[in-house]
Short mmCIF file of C-alpha atoms and ligand atoms in Angstrom, two decimals:
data_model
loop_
_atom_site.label_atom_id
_atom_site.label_comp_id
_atom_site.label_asym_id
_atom_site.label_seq_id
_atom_site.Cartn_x
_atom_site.Cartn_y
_atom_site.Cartn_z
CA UNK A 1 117.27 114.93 139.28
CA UNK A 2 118.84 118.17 140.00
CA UNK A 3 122.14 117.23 139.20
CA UNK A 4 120.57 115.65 136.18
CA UNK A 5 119.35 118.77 134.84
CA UNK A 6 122.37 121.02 135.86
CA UNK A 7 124.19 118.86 134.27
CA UNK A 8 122.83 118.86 131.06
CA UNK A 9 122.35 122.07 131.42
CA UNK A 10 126.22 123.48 131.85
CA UNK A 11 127.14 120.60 128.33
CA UNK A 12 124.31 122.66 126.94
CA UNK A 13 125.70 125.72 127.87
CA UNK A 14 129.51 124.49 126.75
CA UNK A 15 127.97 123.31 123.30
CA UNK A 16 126.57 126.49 122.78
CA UNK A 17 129.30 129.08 123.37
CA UNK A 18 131.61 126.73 121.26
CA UNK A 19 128.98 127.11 119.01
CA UNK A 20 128.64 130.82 118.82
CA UNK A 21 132.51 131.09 119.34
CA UNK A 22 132.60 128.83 115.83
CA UNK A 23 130.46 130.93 114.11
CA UNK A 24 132.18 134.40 114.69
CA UNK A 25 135.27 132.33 113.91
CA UNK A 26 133.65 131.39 111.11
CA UNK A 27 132.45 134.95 109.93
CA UNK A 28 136.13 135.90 110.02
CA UNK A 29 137.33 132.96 108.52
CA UNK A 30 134.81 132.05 105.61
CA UNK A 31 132.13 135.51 105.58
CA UNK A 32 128.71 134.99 106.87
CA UNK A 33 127.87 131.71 105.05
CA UNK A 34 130.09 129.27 107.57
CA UNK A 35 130.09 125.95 109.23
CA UNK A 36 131.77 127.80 112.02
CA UNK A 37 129.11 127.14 114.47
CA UNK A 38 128.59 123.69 113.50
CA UNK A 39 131.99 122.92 113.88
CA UNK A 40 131.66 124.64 117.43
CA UNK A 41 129.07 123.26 118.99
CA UNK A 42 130.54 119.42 118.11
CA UNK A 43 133.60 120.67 119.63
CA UNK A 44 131.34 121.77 122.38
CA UNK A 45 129.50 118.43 122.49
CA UNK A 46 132.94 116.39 122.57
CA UNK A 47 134.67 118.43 125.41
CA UNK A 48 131.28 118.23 127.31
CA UNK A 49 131.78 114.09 126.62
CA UNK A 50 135.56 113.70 127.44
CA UNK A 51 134.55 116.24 131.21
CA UNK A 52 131.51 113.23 132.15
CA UNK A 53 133.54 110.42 130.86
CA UNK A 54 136.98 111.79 132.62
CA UNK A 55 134.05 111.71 135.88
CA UNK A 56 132.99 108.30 134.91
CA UNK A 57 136.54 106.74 135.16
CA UNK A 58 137.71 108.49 138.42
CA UNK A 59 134.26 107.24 139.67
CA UNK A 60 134.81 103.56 138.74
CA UNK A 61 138.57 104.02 140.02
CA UNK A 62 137.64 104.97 143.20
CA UNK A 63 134.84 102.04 143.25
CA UNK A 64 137.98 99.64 142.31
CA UNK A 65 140.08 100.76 144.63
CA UNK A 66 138.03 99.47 147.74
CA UNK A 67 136.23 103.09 148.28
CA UNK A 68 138.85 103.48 151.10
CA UNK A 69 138.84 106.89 150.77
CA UNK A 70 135.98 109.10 150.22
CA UNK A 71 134.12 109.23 147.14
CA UNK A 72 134.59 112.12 144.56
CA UNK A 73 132.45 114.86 144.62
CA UNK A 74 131.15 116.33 141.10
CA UNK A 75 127.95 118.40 140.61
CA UNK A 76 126.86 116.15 138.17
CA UNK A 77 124.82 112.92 137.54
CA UNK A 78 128.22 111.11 138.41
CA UNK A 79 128.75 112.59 141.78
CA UNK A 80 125.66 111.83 142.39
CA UNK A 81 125.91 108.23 141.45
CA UNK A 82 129.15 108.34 143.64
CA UNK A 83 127.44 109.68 146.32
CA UNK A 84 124.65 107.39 146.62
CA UNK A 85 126.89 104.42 146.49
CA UNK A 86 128.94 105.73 149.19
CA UNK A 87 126.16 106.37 151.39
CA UNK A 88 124.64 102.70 150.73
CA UNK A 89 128.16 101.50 151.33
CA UNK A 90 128.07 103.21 154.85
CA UNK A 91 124.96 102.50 155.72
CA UNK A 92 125.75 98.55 155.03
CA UNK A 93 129.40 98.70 156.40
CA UNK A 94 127.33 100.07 159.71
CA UNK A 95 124.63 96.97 159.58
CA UNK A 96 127.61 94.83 159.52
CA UNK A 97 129.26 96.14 162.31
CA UNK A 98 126.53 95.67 164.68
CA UNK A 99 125.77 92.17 162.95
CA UNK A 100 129.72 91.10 164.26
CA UNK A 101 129.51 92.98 167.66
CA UNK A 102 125.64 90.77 168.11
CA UNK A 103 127.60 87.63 166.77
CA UNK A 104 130.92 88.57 168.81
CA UNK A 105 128.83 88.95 171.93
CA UNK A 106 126.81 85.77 171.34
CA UNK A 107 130.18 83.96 171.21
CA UNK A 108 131.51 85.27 174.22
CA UNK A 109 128.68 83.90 175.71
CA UNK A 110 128.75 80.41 174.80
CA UNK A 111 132.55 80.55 175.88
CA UNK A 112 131.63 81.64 178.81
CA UNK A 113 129.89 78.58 179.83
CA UNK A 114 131.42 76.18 181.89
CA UNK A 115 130.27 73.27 179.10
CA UNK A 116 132.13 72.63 175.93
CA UNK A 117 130.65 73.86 172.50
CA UNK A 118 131.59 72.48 169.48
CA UNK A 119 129.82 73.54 166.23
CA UNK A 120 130.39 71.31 162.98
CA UNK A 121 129.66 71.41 159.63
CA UNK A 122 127.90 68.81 157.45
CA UNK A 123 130.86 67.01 156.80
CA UNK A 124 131.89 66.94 160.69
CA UNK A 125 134.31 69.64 160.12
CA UNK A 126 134.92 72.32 162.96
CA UNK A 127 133.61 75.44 162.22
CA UNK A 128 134.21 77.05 166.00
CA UNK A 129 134.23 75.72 169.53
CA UNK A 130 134.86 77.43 173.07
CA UNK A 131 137.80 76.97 174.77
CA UNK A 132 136.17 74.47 177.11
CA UNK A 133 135.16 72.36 174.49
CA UNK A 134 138.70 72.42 173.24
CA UNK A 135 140.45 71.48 176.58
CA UNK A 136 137.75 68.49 176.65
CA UNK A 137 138.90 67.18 173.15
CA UNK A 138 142.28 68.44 173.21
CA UNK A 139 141.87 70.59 169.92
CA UNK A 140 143.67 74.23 169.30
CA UNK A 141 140.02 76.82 168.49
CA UNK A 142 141.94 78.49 165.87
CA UNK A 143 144.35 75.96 163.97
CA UNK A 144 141.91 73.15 164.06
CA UNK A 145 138.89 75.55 162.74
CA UNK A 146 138.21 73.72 159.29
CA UNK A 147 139.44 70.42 160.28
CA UNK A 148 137.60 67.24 160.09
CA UNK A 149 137.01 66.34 163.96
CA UNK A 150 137.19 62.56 163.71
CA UNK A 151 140.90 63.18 162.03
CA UNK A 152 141.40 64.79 165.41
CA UNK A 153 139.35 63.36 168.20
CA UNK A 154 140.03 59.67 167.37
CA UNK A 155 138.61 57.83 169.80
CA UNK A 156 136.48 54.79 168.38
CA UNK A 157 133.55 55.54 170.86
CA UNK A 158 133.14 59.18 170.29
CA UNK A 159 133.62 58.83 166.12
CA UNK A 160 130.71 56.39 166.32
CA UNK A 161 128.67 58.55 168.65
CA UNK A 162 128.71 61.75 166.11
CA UNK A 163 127.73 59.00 163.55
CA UNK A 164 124.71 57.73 165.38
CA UNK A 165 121.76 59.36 164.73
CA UNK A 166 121.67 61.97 167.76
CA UNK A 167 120.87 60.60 170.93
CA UNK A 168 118.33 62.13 173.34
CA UNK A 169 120.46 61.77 176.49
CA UNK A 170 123.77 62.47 176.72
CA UNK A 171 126.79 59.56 176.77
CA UNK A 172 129.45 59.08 179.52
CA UNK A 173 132.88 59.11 177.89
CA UNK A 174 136.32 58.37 179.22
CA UNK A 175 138.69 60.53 177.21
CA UNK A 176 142.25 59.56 177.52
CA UNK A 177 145.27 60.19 177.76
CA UNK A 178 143.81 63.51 179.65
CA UNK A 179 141.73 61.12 182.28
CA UNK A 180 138.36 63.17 181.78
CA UNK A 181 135.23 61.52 181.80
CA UNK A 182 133.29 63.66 179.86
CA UNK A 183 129.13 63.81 179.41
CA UNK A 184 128.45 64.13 175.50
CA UNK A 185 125.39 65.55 173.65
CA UNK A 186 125.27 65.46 169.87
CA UNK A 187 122.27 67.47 168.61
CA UNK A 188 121.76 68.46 164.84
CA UNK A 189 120.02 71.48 163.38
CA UNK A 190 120.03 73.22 160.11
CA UNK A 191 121.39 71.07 157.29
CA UNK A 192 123.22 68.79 158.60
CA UNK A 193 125.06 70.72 161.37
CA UNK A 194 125.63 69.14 164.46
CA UNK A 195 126.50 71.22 167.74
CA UNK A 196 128.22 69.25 170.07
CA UNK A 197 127.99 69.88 173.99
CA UNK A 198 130.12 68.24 176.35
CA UNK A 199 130.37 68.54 180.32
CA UNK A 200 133.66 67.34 182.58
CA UNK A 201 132.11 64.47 184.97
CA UNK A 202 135.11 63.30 186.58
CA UNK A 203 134.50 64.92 189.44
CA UNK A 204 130.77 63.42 189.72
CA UNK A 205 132.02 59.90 188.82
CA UNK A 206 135.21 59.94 191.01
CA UNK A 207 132.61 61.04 194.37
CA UNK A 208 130.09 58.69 193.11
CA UNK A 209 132.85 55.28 192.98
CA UNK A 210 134.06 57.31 196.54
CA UNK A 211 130.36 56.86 197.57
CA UNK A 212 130.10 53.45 196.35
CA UNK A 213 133.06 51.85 197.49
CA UNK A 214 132.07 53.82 201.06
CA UNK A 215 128.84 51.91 201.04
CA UNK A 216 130.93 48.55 200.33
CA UNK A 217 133.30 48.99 202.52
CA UNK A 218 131.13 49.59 205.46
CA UNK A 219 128.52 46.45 204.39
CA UNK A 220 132.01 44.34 204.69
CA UNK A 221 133.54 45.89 208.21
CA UNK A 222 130.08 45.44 209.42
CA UNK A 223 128.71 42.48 207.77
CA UNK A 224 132.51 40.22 208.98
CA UNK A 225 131.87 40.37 212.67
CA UNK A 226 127.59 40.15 212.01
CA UNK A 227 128.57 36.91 210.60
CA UNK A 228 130.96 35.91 213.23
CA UNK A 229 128.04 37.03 215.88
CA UNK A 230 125.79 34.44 213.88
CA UNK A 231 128.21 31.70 213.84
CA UNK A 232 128.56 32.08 217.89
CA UNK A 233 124.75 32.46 218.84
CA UNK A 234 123.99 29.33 216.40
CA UNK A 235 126.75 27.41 218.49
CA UNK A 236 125.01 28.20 222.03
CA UNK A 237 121.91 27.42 220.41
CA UNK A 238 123.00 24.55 219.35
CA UNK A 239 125.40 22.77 221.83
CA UNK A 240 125.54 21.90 224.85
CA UNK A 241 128.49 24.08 226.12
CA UNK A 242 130.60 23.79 229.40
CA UNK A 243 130.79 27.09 231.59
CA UNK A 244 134.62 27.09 230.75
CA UNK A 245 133.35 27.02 227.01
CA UNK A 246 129.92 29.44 226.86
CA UNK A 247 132.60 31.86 228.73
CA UNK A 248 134.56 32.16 226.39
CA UNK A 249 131.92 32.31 223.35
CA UNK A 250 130.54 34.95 225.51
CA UNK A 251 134.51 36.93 225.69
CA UNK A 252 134.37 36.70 221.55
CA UNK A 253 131.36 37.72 221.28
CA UNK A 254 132.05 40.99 223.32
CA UNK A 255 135.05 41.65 221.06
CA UNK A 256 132.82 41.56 217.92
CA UNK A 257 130.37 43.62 219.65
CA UNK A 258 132.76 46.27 220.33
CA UNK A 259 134.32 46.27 217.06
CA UNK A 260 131.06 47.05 215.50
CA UNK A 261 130.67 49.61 218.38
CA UNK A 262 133.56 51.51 217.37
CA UNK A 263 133.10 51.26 213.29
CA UNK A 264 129.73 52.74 213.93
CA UNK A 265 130.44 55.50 216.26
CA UNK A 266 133.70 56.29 214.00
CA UNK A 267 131.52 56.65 211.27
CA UNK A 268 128.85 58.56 212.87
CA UNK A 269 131.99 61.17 214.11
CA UNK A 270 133.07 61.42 210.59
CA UNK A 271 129.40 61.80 209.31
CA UNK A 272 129.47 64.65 211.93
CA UNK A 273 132.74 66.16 211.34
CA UNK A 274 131.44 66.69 207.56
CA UNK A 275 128.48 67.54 207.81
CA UNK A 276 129.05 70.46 210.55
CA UNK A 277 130.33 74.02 210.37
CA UNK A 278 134.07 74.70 211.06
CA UNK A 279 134.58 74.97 214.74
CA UNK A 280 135.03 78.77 215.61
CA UNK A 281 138.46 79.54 216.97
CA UNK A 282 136.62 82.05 220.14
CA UNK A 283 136.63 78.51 222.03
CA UNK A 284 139.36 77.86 224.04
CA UNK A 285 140.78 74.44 225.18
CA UNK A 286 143.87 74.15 227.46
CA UNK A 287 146.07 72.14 225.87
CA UNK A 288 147.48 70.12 229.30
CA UNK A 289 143.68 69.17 229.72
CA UNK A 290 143.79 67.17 226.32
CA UNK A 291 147.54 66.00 226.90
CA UNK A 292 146.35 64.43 230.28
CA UNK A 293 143.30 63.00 228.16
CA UNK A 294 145.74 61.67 225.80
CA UNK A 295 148.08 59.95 228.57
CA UNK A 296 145.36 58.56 230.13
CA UNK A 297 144.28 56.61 226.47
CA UNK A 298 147.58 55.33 225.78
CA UNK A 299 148.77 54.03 229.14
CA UNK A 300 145.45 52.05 229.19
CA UNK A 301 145.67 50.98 225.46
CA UNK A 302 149.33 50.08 226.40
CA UNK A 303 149.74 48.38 229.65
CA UNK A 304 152.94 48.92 230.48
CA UNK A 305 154.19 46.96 227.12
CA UNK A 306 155.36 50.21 226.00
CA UNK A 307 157.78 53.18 227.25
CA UNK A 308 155.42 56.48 226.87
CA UNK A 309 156.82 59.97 227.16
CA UNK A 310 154.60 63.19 227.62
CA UNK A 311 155.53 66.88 227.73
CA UNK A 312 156.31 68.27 230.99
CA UNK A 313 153.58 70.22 232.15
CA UNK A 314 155.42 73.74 232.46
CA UNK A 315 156.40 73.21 228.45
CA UNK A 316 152.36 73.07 227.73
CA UNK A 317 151.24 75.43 230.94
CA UNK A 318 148.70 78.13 229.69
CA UNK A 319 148.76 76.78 225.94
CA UNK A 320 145.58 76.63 224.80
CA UNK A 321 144.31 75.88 221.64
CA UNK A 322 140.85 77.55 219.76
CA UNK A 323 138.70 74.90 218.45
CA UNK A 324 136.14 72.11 219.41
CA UNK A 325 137.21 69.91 222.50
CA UNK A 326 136.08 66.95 221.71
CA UNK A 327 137.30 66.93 217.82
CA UNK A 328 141.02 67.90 218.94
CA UNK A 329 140.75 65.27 221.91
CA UNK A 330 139.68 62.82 219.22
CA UNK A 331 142.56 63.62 216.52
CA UNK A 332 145.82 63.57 219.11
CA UNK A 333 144.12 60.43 220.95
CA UNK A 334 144.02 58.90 217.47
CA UNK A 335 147.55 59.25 216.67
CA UNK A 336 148.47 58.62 220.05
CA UNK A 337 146.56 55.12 219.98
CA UNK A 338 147.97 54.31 216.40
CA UNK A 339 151.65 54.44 217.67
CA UNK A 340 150.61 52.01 220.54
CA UNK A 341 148.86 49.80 218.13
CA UNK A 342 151.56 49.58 215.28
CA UNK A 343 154.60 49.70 217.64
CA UNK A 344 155.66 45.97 219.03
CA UNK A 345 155.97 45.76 222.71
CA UNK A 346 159.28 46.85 224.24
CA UNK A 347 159.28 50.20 221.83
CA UNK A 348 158.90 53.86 222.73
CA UNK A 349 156.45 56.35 222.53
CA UNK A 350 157.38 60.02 222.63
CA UNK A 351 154.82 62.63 222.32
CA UNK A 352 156.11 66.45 221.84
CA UNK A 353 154.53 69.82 221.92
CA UNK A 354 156.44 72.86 220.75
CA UNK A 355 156.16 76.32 219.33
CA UNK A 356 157.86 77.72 216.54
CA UNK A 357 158.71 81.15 215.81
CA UNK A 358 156.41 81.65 213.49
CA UNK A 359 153.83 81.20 216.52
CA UNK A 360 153.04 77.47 215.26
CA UNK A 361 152.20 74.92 217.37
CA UNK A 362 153.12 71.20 216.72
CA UNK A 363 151.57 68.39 218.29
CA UNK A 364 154.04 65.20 217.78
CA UNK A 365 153.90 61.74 217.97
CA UNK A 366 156.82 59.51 217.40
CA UNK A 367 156.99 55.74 217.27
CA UNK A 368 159.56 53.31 216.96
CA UNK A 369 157.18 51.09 215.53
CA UNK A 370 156.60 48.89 212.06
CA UNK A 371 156.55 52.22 210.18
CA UNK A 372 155.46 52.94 206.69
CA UNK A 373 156.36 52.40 203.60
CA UNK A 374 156.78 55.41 201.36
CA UNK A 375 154.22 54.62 198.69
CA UNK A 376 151.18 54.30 201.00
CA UNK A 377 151.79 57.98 202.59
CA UNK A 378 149.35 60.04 200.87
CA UNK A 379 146.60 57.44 201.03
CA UNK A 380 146.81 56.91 204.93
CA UNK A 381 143.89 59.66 205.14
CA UNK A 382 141.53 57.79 202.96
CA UNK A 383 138.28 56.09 204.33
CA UNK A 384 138.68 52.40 205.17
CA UNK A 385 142.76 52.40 203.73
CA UNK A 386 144.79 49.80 205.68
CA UNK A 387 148.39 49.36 204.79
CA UNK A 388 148.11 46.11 207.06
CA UNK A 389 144.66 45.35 207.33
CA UNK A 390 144.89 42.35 209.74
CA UNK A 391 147.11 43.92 211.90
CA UNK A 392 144.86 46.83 212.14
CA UNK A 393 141.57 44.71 212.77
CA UNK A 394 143.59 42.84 215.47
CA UNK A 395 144.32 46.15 217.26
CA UNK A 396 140.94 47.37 217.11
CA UNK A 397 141.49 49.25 213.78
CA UNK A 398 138.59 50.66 211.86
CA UNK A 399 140.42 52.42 208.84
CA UNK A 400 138.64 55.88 209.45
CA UNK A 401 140.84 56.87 212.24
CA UNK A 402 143.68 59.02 210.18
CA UNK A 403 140.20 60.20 208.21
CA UNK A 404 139.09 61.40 211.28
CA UNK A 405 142.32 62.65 212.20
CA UNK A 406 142.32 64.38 208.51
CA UNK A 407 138.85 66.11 208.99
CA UNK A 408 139.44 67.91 212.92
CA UNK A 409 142.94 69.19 211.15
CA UNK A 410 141.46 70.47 207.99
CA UNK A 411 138.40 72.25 210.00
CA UNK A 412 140.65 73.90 212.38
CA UNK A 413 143.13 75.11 209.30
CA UNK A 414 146.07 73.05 210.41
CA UNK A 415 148.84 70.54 208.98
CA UNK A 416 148.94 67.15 209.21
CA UNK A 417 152.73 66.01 208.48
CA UNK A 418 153.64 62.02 208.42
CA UNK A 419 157.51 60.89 208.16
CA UNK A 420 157.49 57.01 208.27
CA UNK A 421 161.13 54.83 207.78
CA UNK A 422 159.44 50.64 207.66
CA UNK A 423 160.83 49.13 210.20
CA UNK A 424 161.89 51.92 211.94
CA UNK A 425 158.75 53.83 213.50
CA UNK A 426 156.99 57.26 212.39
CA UNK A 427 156.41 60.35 213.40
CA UNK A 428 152.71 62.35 213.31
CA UNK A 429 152.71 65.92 213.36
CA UNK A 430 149.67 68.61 213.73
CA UNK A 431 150.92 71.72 213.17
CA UNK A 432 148.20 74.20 214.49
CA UNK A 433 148.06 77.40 212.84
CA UNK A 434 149.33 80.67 215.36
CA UNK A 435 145.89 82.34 215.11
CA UNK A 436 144.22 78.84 216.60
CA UNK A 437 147.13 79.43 219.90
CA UNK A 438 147.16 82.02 222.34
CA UNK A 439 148.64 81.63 226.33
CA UNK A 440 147.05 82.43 229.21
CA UNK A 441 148.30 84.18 232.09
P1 LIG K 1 143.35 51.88 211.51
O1 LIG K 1 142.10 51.87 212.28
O2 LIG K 1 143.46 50.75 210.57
O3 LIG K 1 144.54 52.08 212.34
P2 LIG K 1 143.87 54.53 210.56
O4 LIG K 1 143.12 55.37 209.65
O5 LIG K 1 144.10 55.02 211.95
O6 LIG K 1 143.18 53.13 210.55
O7 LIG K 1 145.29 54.26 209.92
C1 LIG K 1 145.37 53.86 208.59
C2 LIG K 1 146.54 52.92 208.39
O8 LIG K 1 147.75 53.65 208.57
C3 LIG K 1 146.58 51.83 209.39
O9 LIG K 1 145.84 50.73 208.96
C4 LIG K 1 148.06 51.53 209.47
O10 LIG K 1 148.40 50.60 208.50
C5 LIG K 1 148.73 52.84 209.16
N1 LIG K 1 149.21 53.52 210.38
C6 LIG K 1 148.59 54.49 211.09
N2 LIG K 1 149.34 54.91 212.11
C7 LIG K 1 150.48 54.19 212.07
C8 LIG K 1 151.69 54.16 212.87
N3 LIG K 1 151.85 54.96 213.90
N4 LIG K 1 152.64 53.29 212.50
C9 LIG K 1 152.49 52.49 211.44
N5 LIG K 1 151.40 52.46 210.67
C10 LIG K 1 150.40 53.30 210.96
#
C-alpha cells in the first residue's frame, strides 16, 4: 500500500511540474491564455506511463528468465509485485527442498534393505527399484526406469504372478539364468500401483534340500542293515539251523550291528562337532601321542596286508598341537584309515609330518591306492558322498568320515589339501596353522 501511494504520488508529482513547466512555457510562448500546462501535465502523465511500463517489462523479463538472479528492486507498486513473487518463490523453492531431502532419505532407506523393492506404475512400468531388487531381476535402476517390466523380466511364471490379483503370501521363484530362488510379494495400493518385494531364498532352499536329503540319507544307511537284521532274526526264528549255520548268522549279524554302531556314533560326532564352540588353541596335545594313536588304528585296520610308514619320533618330539584331543585324533585316524581302506593289499602307506618356514605344520597321508578321479575332489567333504559306494560300505565306510575330517580342520583354522591320480593313490594333507604349533622343551 505504501508503495502504492508513493507511487502515485511521485507520477503525480511528475504530471504536475510538467504541468507548471508547460504553462510558464506557455506564458512565453502564447501570453497568459495557453494550453501550456495542459500540454505539460500529458507530457507528465506519458513519461510517468513509459517509467511503470519500462518497470513492468524488466519485471516480466526477469520472471521469464527463470528468476535466476534476484528480482529488481523499484519503489513502486512493481517492485513490490517483484518482491512478493520472489519471496513466495523462495519460500516454495525451500518447501521443496526439504520435500526431496524427506523423499531422498526415504529412498535410501528402502535401498538399504536387504529385500528387493520394485515400485510400478499402472501399466506395470518401473517407476524406481533398489539396487537389490535390481540384482534379483537383473534390471539397470536408472536405464530401465520407465520400462514396461514384463518386456524385461520375461519369465512366464513371474509375468503371470504380477497379473494375478495380488496374492496374500508370497511365491517361491526360480529365476534363471542367475540361479536365485527368489520369495515374491506383489501388493497394490493407490491406483493401480503395485510395489513389488522380493527376498533371495537360495540359501534357505539349498540348507533345506541339504537337510532333507540328510534325513534320507540317514533313513537309507540305517534302514539297509535294519532290514538285513530282520531278514536274519526271521531266519533263526524260523529254521531249524545247525551250530555251523546259527554261527555264522550270528558273525553277520555282528557286522550289521557294528555298521549301524559306527553310522550313529559318526553322526552323533558330527552333530557335536557343529553344534560346539571352536576348540580354544590354550590346549595342548603332543603330537607323537596322536601319531602313536594313529599307528596303532592302521596296523590293526591293516593286518600286515599293507606296508605302513610313520615319522620317526625325534622329527615329531616336543610338537604339539593347540586344539581338542579327541577331534584331531579323530581327523588324522580318519585319513589314516581311508588310505588302508581304498589301497589294495600289497600297497604302501606313508604318513609325514613336517614344518614349513612359514611355521606350518602338515600332517600327510599318502596312498598308493585306487585314487580319485578329478571331478569328485571338491565333493569328497560332503555328508554321505561316496565316489565308490560299495567299496566303501564293504570297508566299513559311512560317508561322513572326510565330513568329519572337514569340520575338526575348519574349527581349528587349518587346510585340508587332497591330490588324487586314479589308479595311482592320493595324498591327504592338514596343514595346521603356526599359531595352533608351538615345541616344547
Ligand atoms: P567313507 O566312509 O565312504 O570312506 P569318507 O567321507 O571317509 O567316507 O570318504 C568319502 C569318499 O572319498 C569315499 O567313499 C571314497 O570314495 C573316497 N576316498 C576317501 N579317502 C580315499 C583314499 N585315500 N583313496 C581313495 N578314495 C578315497
Amino acid at each position: 500500500m505504501y508503495f502504492i501511494v508513493g507511487r502515485t504520488a511521485f507520477s503525480l508529482l511528475i504530471t504536475s511540474l510538467c504541468a507548471v513547466l508547460g504553462h510558464l512555457l506557455g506564458l512565453w510562448w502564447w501570453g497568459p491564455l495557453n494550453w501550456g500546462a495542459w500540454i505539460g501535465a500529458g507530457i507528465g502523465v506519458v513519461l510517468a506511463g513509459v517509467r511503470d511500463g519500462l518497470r513492468g517489462h524488466r519485471v516480466l523479463e526477469w520472471l521469464r528468465s527463470g528468476h535466476s538472479t534476484g528480482a529488481p528492486r523499484y519503489r513502486s507498486a512493481w517492485g513490490e509485485l517483484a518482491y512478493r513473487i520472489e519471496r513466495a518463490l523462495v519460500l516454495r523453492d525451500k518447501a521443496l527442498t526439504g520435500e526431496q531431502q524427506r523423499l531422498a532419505e526415504f529412498l535410501s532407506a528402502i535401498e538399504a534393505s536387504p529385500n528387493g523393492v520394485l515400485m510400478l506404475d499402472a501399466k506395470g512400468h518401473i517407476t524406481w527399484c533398489n539396487s537389490v531388487a535390481a540384482d534379483h531381476f537383473g534390471l539397470d535402476p536408472e536405464r530401465d526406469r520407465g520400462q514396461r517390466v514384463t518386456n524385461l523380466v520375461r519369465m512366464p511364471a513371474f509375468v503371470e504372478l504380477l497379473q494375478a490379483p495380488p496374492q496374500a503370501e508370497p511365491v517361491t521363484l526360480l529365476f534363471q539364468p542367475l540361479g536365485l530362488m527368489l520369495s515374491i510379494l506383489v501388493r497394490s495400493y493407490g491406483q493401480g500401483l503395485k510395489l513389488v518385494l522380493s527376498q533371495d531364498v537360495t540359501e534357505r532352499h539349498r540348507a533345506e534340500g541339504m537337510r532333507r536329503d540328510f534325513v534320507a540319507n540317514v533313513s537309507h544307511e540305517i534302514r539297509t542293515p535294519l532290514t538285513v537284521l530282520a531278514g536274519f532274526v526271521e531266519t533263526m526264528a524260523s529254521l531249524p539251523l545247525t551250530d555251523a549255520e546259527r554261527q555264522r548268522v550270528l558273525g553277520l549279524m555282528t557286522q550289521q550291528t557294528r555298521r549301524m554302531q559306527t553310522l550313529v556314533s559318526d553322526l552323533l560326532t558330527l552333530a557335536q562337532l557343529e553344534g560346539s564352540p571352536r576348540p580354544m588353541a590354550d590346549h595342548w596335545v603332543e603330537l607323537a601321542d596322536l601319531l602313536a594313536q594313529v599307528a596303532g588304528e592302521a596296523h590293526g585296520l591293516s593286518q600286515g596286508r599293507h606296508r605302513l610308514g610313520f615319522p620317526a619320533d625325534e622329527e615329531v618330539a616336543g610338537v604339539q598341537i593347540g586344539g581338542a584331543q579327541s577331534e584331531l585324533l579323530s581327523a588324522m585316524t580318519n585319513l589314516a584309515t581311508n588310505a588302508v581302506r581304498y589301497t589294495p593289499e600289497g600297497g604302501s602307506i606313508d604318513i609325514t609330518w613336517c614344518t614349513r618356514d612359514s611355521g606350518e605344520g602338515v600332517y600327510e597321508v599318502r596312498d598308493t591306492g585306487v585314487g580319485i578321479e578329478r571331478q569328485h575332489l571338491p565333493r569328497l567333504t560332503e555328508r554321505f558322498y561316496r565316489v565308490d559306494g560299495s567299496r566303501s560300505r564293504e570297508t566299513g565306510g559311512t560317508g561322513l568320515g572326510l565330513s568329519i575330517v572337514k569340520h575338526v580342520v575348519q574349527r581349528h583354522g587349518a587346510q585340508l589339501e587332497v591330490d588324487s591320480e586314479p589308479g595311482k593313490g592320493s595324498s591327504f594333507r592338514i596343514v595346521f596353522p603356526a599359531v595352533r604349533l608351538r615345541r616344547s622343551a
